[in-house]
Short mmCIF file of C-alpha atoms in Angstrom, two decimals:
data_model
loop_
_atom_site.label_atom_id
_atom_site.label_comp_id
_atom_site.label_asym_id
_atom_site.label_seq_id
_atom_site.Cartn_x
_atom_site.Cartn_y
_atom_site.Cartn_z
CA UNK A 1 102.15 91.13 92.07
CA UNK A 2 101.02 92.01 89.54
CA UNK A 3 102.66 90.43 86.00
CA UNK A 4 102.24 86.65 85.43
CA UNK A 5 105.41 84.70 84.06
CA UNK A 6 106.44 83.61 81.10
CA UNK A 7 107.52 80.68 81.60
CA UNK A 8 110.45 80.83 82.48
CA UNK A 9 111.46 79.66 85.81
CA UNK A 10 115.42 80.19 86.73
CA UNK A 11 113.93 81.98 89.76
CA UNK A 12 112.51 79.34 91.06
CA UNK A 13 116.01 77.84 92.71
CA UNK A 14 117.38 81.26 92.99
CA UNK A 15 118.37 80.65 96.38
CA UNK A 16 120.12 77.20 95.73
CA UNK A 17 121.88 79.12 93.06
CA UNK A 18 123.24 81.62 95.60
CA UNK A 19 127.44 81.74 96.20
CA UNK A 20 128.89 80.00 99.00
CA UNK A 21 130.11 83.58 100.55
CA UNK A 22 125.89 84.36 100.89
CA UNK A 23 124.37 81.21 101.95
CA UNK A 24 126.72 81.51 104.18
CA UNK A 25 125.98 84.91 105.22
CA UNK A 26 122.69 86.04 108.01
CA UNK A 27 120.12 85.31 106.32
CA UNK A 28 118.80 88.67 107.86
CA UNK A 29 121.16 90.50 105.84
CA UNK A 30 119.60 89.11 102.28
CA UNK A 31 116.53 90.82 100.60
CA UNK A 32 114.68 88.02 99.98
CA UNK A 33 111.28 89.07 97.39
CA UNK A 34 108.37 88.55 99.45
CA UNK A 35 103.90 89.80 98.65
CA UNK A 36 101.73 91.63 100.03
CA UNK A 37 98.55 89.90 101.20
CA UNK A 38 99.89 86.59 99.48
CA UNK A 39 96.83 84.84 99.56
CA UNK A 40 94.77 86.96 98.09
CA UNK A 41 94.97 86.20 94.62
CA UNK A 42 90.81 84.49 94.80
CA UNK A 43 88.08 85.60 97.24
CA UNK A 44 85.22 83.37 97.95
CA UNK A 45 81.69 86.49 97.02
CA UNK A 46 79.24 83.70 98.18
CA UNK A 47 81.18 82.97 101.59
CA UNK A 48 79.96 85.90 104.13
CA UNK A 49 82.09 89.36 104.47
CA UNK A 50 85.35 88.84 107.38
CA UNK A 51 84.86 89.21 110.29
CA UNK A 52 88.81 91.45 110.01
CA UNK A 53 86.07 94.39 108.96
CA UNK A 54 84.50 97.47 109.73
CA UNK A 55 80.88 97.05 111.14
CA UNK A 56 79.25 99.81 109.21
CA UNK A 57 81.26 97.17 105.84
CA UNK A 58 79.18 94.10 107.54
CA UNK A 59 75.75 95.85 107.24
CA UNK A 60 76.58 97.58 103.80
CA UNK A 61 77.10 93.61 102.40
CA UNK A 62 74.50 92.85 104.73
CA UNK A 63 72.13 95.70 102.69
CA UNK A 64 73.94 95.41 99.09
CA UNK A 65 75.07 91.78 99.26
CA UNK A 66 76.18 90.66 96.05
CA UNK A 67 77.23 94.23 94.80
CA UNK A 68 78.88 94.76 98.53
CA UNK A 69 80.48 91.90 97.85
CA UNK A 70 81.86 92.53 94.09
CA UNK A 71 82.74 95.87 94.94
CA UNK A 72 85.13 94.44 97.88
CA UNK A 73 86.51 91.39 95.49
CA UNK A 74 88.19 94.37 93.26
CA UNK A 75 89.66 95.94 96.37
CA UNK A 76 90.72 92.50 98.30
CA UNK A 77 92.72 91.15 95.29
CA UNK A 78 96.21 92.03 96.07
CA UNK A 79 97.55 89.59 93.91
CA UNK A 80 96.95 87.74 91.02
CA UNK A 81 98.68 85.18 91.10
CA UNK A 82 99.00 81.52 93.00
CA UNK A 83 101.10 80.88 95.04
CA UNK A 84 102.99 78.21 92.99
CA UNK A 85 103.21 80.68 90.57
CA UNK A 86 104.21 83.09 93.48
CA UNK A 87 107.76 80.77 94.49
CA UNK A 88 108.60 79.82 90.82
CA UNK A 89 108.64 83.50 89.81
CA UNK A 90 111.16 83.73 93.11
CA UNK A 91 109.33 85.19 96.29
CA UNK A 92 109.89 83.51 99.51
CA UNK A 93 108.41 85.60 101.88
CA UNK A 94 104.80 85.11 102.36
CA UNK A 95 102.06 87.36 104.07
CA UNK A 96 99.68 85.56 106.15
CA UNK A 97 96.38 87.03 107.92
CA UNK A 98 94.16 83.38 108.14
CA UNK A 99 90.72 83.63 110.00
CA UNK A 100 87.68 81.29 111.21
CA UNK A 101 83.85 81.49 108.99
CA UNK A 102 81.86 82.06 112.36
CA UNK A 103 79.03 79.58 113.11
CA UNK A 104 80.86 76.98 110.12
CA UNK A 105 81.35 73.90 112.96
CA UNK A 106 85.05 72.20 112.97
CA UNK A 107 87.80 74.22 113.37
CA UNK A 108 88.53 75.56 109.56
CA UNK A 109 90.75 78.60 108.73
CA UNK A 110 90.52 80.17 105.80
CA UNK A 111 92.54 82.73 104.18
CA UNK A 112 90.92 86.24 104.76
CA UNK A 113 91.33 90.40 103.79
CA UNK A 114 88.04 91.05 102.93
CA UNK A 115 86.51 88.51 101.42
CA UNK A 116 87.19 84.51 102.95
CA UNK A 117 90.01 83.65 100.44
CA UNK A 118 91.05 79.13 100.08
CA UNK A 119 91.27 77.41 102.82
CA UNK A 120 94.89 77.65 104.30
CA UNK A 121 95.89 74.03 104.81
CA UNK A 122 94.67 73.97 100.88
CA UNK A 123 97.57 76.75 100.17
CA UNK A 124 99.94 75.47 102.17
CA UNK A 125 99.90 72.05 100.17
CA UNK A 126 100.49 74.27 97.88
CA UNK A 127 103.29 75.91 99.02
CA UNK A 128 104.76 71.92 100.38
CA UNK A 129 104.58 70.71 97.56
CA UNK A 130 107.16 73.67 96.61
CA UNK A 131 109.37 72.82 98.33
CA UNK A 132 109.10 68.79 97.96
CA UNK A 133 110.72 69.28 94.55
CA UNK A 134 113.59 72.26 95.60
CA UNK A 135 115.47 71.39 98.23
CA UNK A 136 117.17 73.89 98.62
CA UNK A 137 114.38 76.98 97.99
CA UNK A 138 112.82 78.70 102.63
CA UNK A 139 110.77 79.91 102.83
CA UNK A 140 109.16 82.75 105.46
CA UNK A 141 105.53 82.83 106.58
CA UNK A 142 104.42 85.38 107.78
CA UNK A 143 101.04 84.97 109.98
CA UNK A 144 100.05 88.47 111.33
CA UNK A 145 97.04 88.57 111.53
CA UNK A 146 94.51 86.20 113.55
CA UNK A 147 90.53 87.10 113.83
CA UNK A 148 87.70 84.95 115.08
CA UNK A 149 90.22 82.34 116.35
CA UNK A 150 89.90 81.16 119.61
CA UNK A 151 92.68 78.44 121.64
CA UNK A 152 90.80 75.75 119.47
CA UNK A 153 91.32 76.62 116.37
CA UNK A 154 95.03 78.13 116.91
CA UNK A 155 96.14 74.24 118.57
CA UNK A 156 94.10 73.24 115.08
CA UNK A 157 96.06 75.76 113.07
CA UNK A 158 99.80 74.45 114.35
CA UNK A 159 99.21 71.45 114.23
CA UNK A 160 98.50 71.61 110.87
CA UNK A 161 101.46 73.60 110.14
CA UNK A 162 103.05 70.66 111.81
CA UNK A 163 101.69 68.38 109.48
CA UNK A 164 102.54 69.27 106.22
CA UNK A 165 105.91 70.45 106.74
CA UNK A 166 107.23 68.08 109.49
CA UNK A 167 110.07 67.84 109.08
CA UNK A 168 111.21 71.06 107.33
CA UNK A 169 110.11 73.40 109.91
CA UNK A 170 113.44 75.84 111.60
CA UNK A 171 113.49 75.64 115.10
CA UNK A 172 113.49 79.10 117.25
CA UNK A 173 117.06 80.20 116.95
CA UNK A 174 119.10 83.10 117.26
CA UNK A 175 118.49 84.76 114.72
CA UNK A 176 122.24 86.17 113.24
CA UNK A 177 122.88 82.57 112.95
CA UNK A 178 120.20 81.41 110.77
CA UNK A 179 122.24 80.75 107.65
CA UNK A 180 120.99 78.99 103.87
CA UNK A 181 124.49 76.68 104.87
CA UNK A 182 122.84 76.23 108.13
CA UNK A 183 118.90 75.41 107.52
CA UNK A 184 120.53 73.17 104.82
CA UNK A 185 122.20 71.11 107.36
CA UNK A 186 119.36 70.74 108.98
CA UNK A 187 116.77 70.20 106.73
CA UNK A 188 115.04 72.98 106.97
CA UNK A 189 113.25 75.00 104.16
CA UNK A 190 110.16 77.06 106.50
CA UNK A 191 110.44 79.36 108.97
CA UNK A 192 106.81 79.91 111.12
CA UNK A 193 106.37 83.04 112.06
CA UNK A 194 102.85 82.84 115.00
CA UNK A 195 101.97 86.36 115.55
CA UNK A 196 99.96 85.64 118.69
CA UNK A 197 100.66 83.78 122.52
CA UNK A 198 98.67 80.81 121.52
CA UNK A 199 102.27 79.63 119.48
CA UNK A 200 104.74 80.35 122.67
CA UNK A 201 104.49 76.84 123.31
CA UNK A 202 105.99 75.78 120.15
CA UNK A 203 109.78 75.15 119.17
CA UNK A 204 108.42 75.80 115.55
CA UNK A 205 106.24 78.84 115.50
CA UNK A 206 108.85 81.88 115.95
CA UNK A 207 107.65 84.44 117.80
CA UNK A 208 105.96 87.82 115.72
CA UNK A 209 108.77 89.74 117.04
CA UNK A 210 110.90 87.84 114.98
CA UNK A 211 109.48 89.11 112.07
CA UNK A 212 108.81 93.18 112.53
CA UNK A 213 106.92 94.92 109.47
CA UNK A 214 106.59 98.57 110.41
CA UNK A 215 103.89 100.18 108.30
CA UNK A 216 104.20 103.12 106.25
CA UNK A 217 99.59 103.76 105.89
CA UNK A 218 100.33 106.13 103.50
CA UNK A 219 99.86 107.50 100.07
CA UNK A 220 102.60 109.38 99.56
CA UNK A 221 105.65 107.68 97.99
CA UNK A 222 107.99 110.24 99.45
CA UNK A 223 107.07 109.15 102.25
CA UNK A 224 107.39 105.72 101.68
CA UNK A 225 110.90 105.92 100.97
CA UNK A 226 111.06 107.85 103.95
CA UNK A 227 110.36 106.03 105.85
CA UNK A 228 111.20 102.02 104.41
CA UNK A 229 114.94 104.17 104.65
CA UNK A 230 114.36 104.59 108.72
CA UNK A 231 113.82 101.28 109.40
CA UNK A 232 115.65 99.87 107.65
CA UNK A 233 118.33 101.55 109.40
CA UNK A 234 117.01 101.02 112.68
CA UNK A 235 116.74 97.10 112.30
CA UNK A 236 120.14 96.03 113.70
CA UNK A 237 119.20 96.92 116.81
CA UNK A 238 116.68 94.10 117.87
CA UNK A 239 118.05 91.06 116.62
CA UNK A 240 115.37 90.25 114.41
CA UNK A 241 114.35 89.94 110.53
CA UNK A 242 112.42 92.90 109.05
CA UNK A 243 109.82 93.34 106.46
CA UNK A 244 110.15 96.67 104.30
CA UNK A 245 106.79 97.01 103.39
CA UNK A 246 106.55 99.28 99.99
CA UNK A 247 102.91 99.34 99.77
CA UNK A 248 100.52 101.82 99.63
CA UNK A 249 97.96 101.99 101.87
CA UNK A 250 94.27 103.96 99.77
CA UNK A 251 92.40 106.30 102.44
CA UNK A 252 88.92 105.72 102.40
CA UNK A 253 88.68 108.57 99.65
CA UNK A 254 90.94 106.66 97.52
CA UNK A 255 88.40 103.61 97.68
CA UNK A 256 85.26 106.29 97.14
CA UNK A 257 86.23 107.63 94.47
CA UNK A 258 87.75 104.70 92.69
CA UNK A 259 84.61 102.49 94.06
CA UNK A 260 83.76 100.30 90.68
CA UNK A 261 87.18 99.87 89.59
CA UNK A 262 88.61 98.46 91.55
CA UNK A 263 92.66 98.80 93.76
CA UNK A 264 94.01 97.90 89.83
CA UNK A 265 92.15 100.08 87.78
CA UNK A 266 92.03 102.44 89.59
CA UNK A 267 95.88 102.41 89.61
CA UNK A 268 95.65 103.09 85.94
CA UNK A 269 96.23 106.90 84.87
CA UNK A 270 93.27 109.09 84.86
CA UNK A 271 91.98 110.11 81.33
CA UNK A 272 92.19 113.83 82.45
CA UNK A 273 95.17 113.36 83.84
CA UNK A 274 97.44 117.11 83.22
CA UNK A 275 99.21 116.83 80.43
CA UNK A 276 102.44 119.01 80.44
CA UNK A 277 105.21 119.93 77.98
CA UNK A 278 108.80 119.15 78.89
CA UNK A 279 110.68 122.76 79.69
CA UNK A 280 114.31 122.23 81.71
CA UNK A 281 114.76 125.35 83.29
CA UNK A 282 118.92 125.75 81.80
CA UNK A 283 120.15 124.53 79.23
CA UNK A 284 122.26 121.79 81.60
CA UNK A 285 121.57 118.26 82.18
CA UNK A 286 119.02 117.88 83.99
CA UNK A 287 119.86 116.20 88.03
CA UNK A 288 117.72 113.44 88.86
CA UNK A 289 114.21 113.74 88.74
CA UNK A 290 112.44 115.54 92.05
CA UNK A 291 108.98 114.22 91.93
CA UNK A 292 108.29 111.23 93.53
CA UNK A 293 108.03 107.79 91.04
CA UNK A 294 104.94 107.42 88.40
CA UNK A 295 103.57 103.69 89.51
CA UNK A 296 101.93 102.53 86.14
CA UNK A 297 99.56 99.76 86.10
CA UNK A 298 99.49 97.26 83.28
CA UNK A 299 95.45 96.84 82.17
CA UNK A 300 95.71 94.64 79.61
CA UNK A 301 94.67 98.45 77.96
CA UNK A 302 98.13 99.61 78.05
CA UNK A 303 100.27 101.94 80.06
CA UNK A 304 100.40 105.84 79.71
CA UNK A 305 102.65 107.86 80.69
CA UNK A 306 101.82 111.40 81.08
CA UNK A 307 104.61 114.05 83.13
CA UNK A 308 105.60 117.27 82.79
CA UNK A 309 109.10 116.41 83.54
CA UNK A 310 111.28 113.23 83.77
CA UNK A 311 110.65 110.79 86.14
CA UNK A 312 111.49 107.10 87.16
CA UNK A 313 108.89 105.43 86.10
CA UNK A 314 107.68 102.03 87.52
CA UNK A 315 105.99 99.36 85.12
CA UNK A 316 103.42 97.16 87.57
CA UNK A 317 103.29 97.06 91.20
CA UNK A 318 104.44 95.79 94.30
CA UNK A 319 107.91 94.49 95.34
CA UNK A 320 109.06 93.23 92.10
CA UNK A 321 108.53 96.35 89.63
CA UNK A 322 110.39 97.01 86.43
CA UNK A 323 111.69 100.43 85.85
CA UNK A 324 111.85 102.14 82.54
CA UNK A 325 113.83 105.49 82.57
CA UNK A 326 113.47 108.62 81.31
CA UNK A 327 116.69 110.90 80.98
CA UNK A 328 116.66 114.41 81.23
CA UNK A 329 116.38 115.76 78.86
CA UNK A 330 118.08 119.75 77.68
CA UNK A 331 116.62 122.85 76.96
CA UNK A 332 114.23 123.15 74.45
CA UNK A 333 110.69 121.81 73.91
CA UNK A 334 110.15 118.33 73.47
CA UNK A 335 107.19 117.10 72.30
CA UNK A 336 107.32 113.39 73.05
CA UNK A 337 104.27 111.12 70.94
CA UNK A 338 103.70 111.08 66.96
CA UNK A 339 103.17 114.49 65.15
CA UNK A 340 99.19 113.36 64.26
CA UNK A 341 98.24 112.29 68.54
CA UNK A 342 95.76 113.76 69.99
CA UNK A 343 98.06 115.11 72.15
CA UNK A 344 101.57 115.56 70.51
CA UNK A 345 103.35 114.98 74.53
CA UNK A 346 100.78 111.59 75.61
CA UNK A 347 103.13 108.11 75.24
CA UNK A 348 100.78 104.72 75.27
CA UNK A 349 103.36 102.01 75.25
CA UNK A 350 101.36 98.33 74.46
CA UNK A 351 102.17 94.57 75.38
CA UNK A 352 100.88 91.65 76.67
CA UNK A 353 102.93 91.73 80.30
CA UNK A 354 105.99 93.48 81.96
CA UNK A 355 109.06 91.78 82.08
CA UNK A 356 112.70 91.66 83.17
CA UNK A 357 114.01 93.55 80.88
CA UNK A 358 110.73 95.74 78.84
CA UNK A 359 110.99 98.57 77.48
CA UNK A 360 113.71 101.85 77.95
CA UNK A 361 113.31 105.64 76.69
CA UNK A 362 116.49 106.87 76.06
CA UNK A 363 118.08 110.41 75.84
CA UNK A 364 121.86 110.81 73.46
CA UNK A 365 122.30 113.46 71.83
CA UNK A 366 119.00 115.23 71.98
CA UNK A 367 117.89 111.57 70.47
CA UNK A 368 114.90 110.60 71.92
CA UNK A 369 114.70 106.78 71.37
CA UNK A 370 112.29 103.83 72.64
CA UNK A 371 114.39 100.49 72.77
CA UNK A 372 112.09 97.48 72.30
CA UNK A 373 112.28 94.54 74.29
CA UNK A 374 111.80 91.48 72.30
CA UNK A 375 107.69 91.89 73.16
CA UNK A 376 105.51 92.13 71.43
CA UNK A 377 104.83 96.40 72.46
CA UNK A 378 103.88 98.71 70.88
CA UNK A 379 104.25 102.83 70.59
CA UNK A 380 100.61 104.97 70.11
CA UNK A 381 99.03 101.49 68.84
CA UNK A 382 102.47 100.64 66.11
CA UNK A 383 104.55 97.85 66.89
CA UNK A 384 108.30 98.74 68.28
CA UNK A 385 110.26 95.99 66.50
CA UNK A 386 113.52 97.83 66.10
CA UNK A 387 115.21 101.45 68.31
CA UNK A 388 112.27 103.81 67.92
CA UNK A 389 112.86 107.77 67.87
CA UNK A 390 110.27 109.76 69.17
CA UNK A 391 109.81 113.11 67.89
CA UNK A 392 111.89 116.42 68.94
#
């Protein structure tokens, strides 16, 4: 998730507002929004590099110390919303990776993604606080990676889960029998999936194979979509829940190329991104674009679209991206942008953040129009307060 809520908490109780037909349906058939590396909205640059990192990364962190950790921080933080903000926005599945701090006395457990995050107990308390005031909301806590943890650490963490959530923990059952009605009747609000043998003797710790999360491990959007469609189609035979990881994973060369900018800024289009003119091949209306979607990130400096063909453009990042659609254009050369712009085909949309109904671009009757969303957005620096026709 890359966008911040605007104070509208309409998603905070979305499960409790579902119709009876859905609350009686097996929960595995509902599309439940989740977040990736859900805890990574804060990492500790002062702590040692995490045990989830390779030896050469730890070595570089030792040599370059704070500089290396500042770079790691930019690539480790994949969220900017706290647990409470994610819950209020509608997130109900949480991807959790945990670790002890080697050499630290006691059995404290922390969230981990390259660098250490908050204590797990603090995060669980935040989630429990939300559940206490939203009695019909249910969360999936997927503890899928454990680092530097022995049996004592696992016992400590499992006890912590029981202490924090108590009667809210749903006991293992047949997946097909788990409905919202069933959970409400039993006052269950938390399903914990524990991907380690230490949880096998605890009836409240669902085994990891009941929450498979196949990973495409690609930077190619076309391959990602094909992978998601294939794995989603195969889920029925496993009798489990299923995670569709709609994420692109940066390669080493990706990180090296954007080393200093970090993940968020790297995903913004580069200044030398090739600019072309929209030139359809015939006088017929174009069909669906064959090129993959462009994923643009709101950076505070605006959103830039430069394209050679019609695209579905995702504003934001992650599973809750919002789309604007540049509809197919008819034959002819279409210039998008101001006449006096340095590059006529260059569109820059600036706004305070991405909302549920953001600006959209339409092509109707040969007229290209930008429809406003009601927020303080601008086109090439000019405020968009009413439908604005672009040059054609």
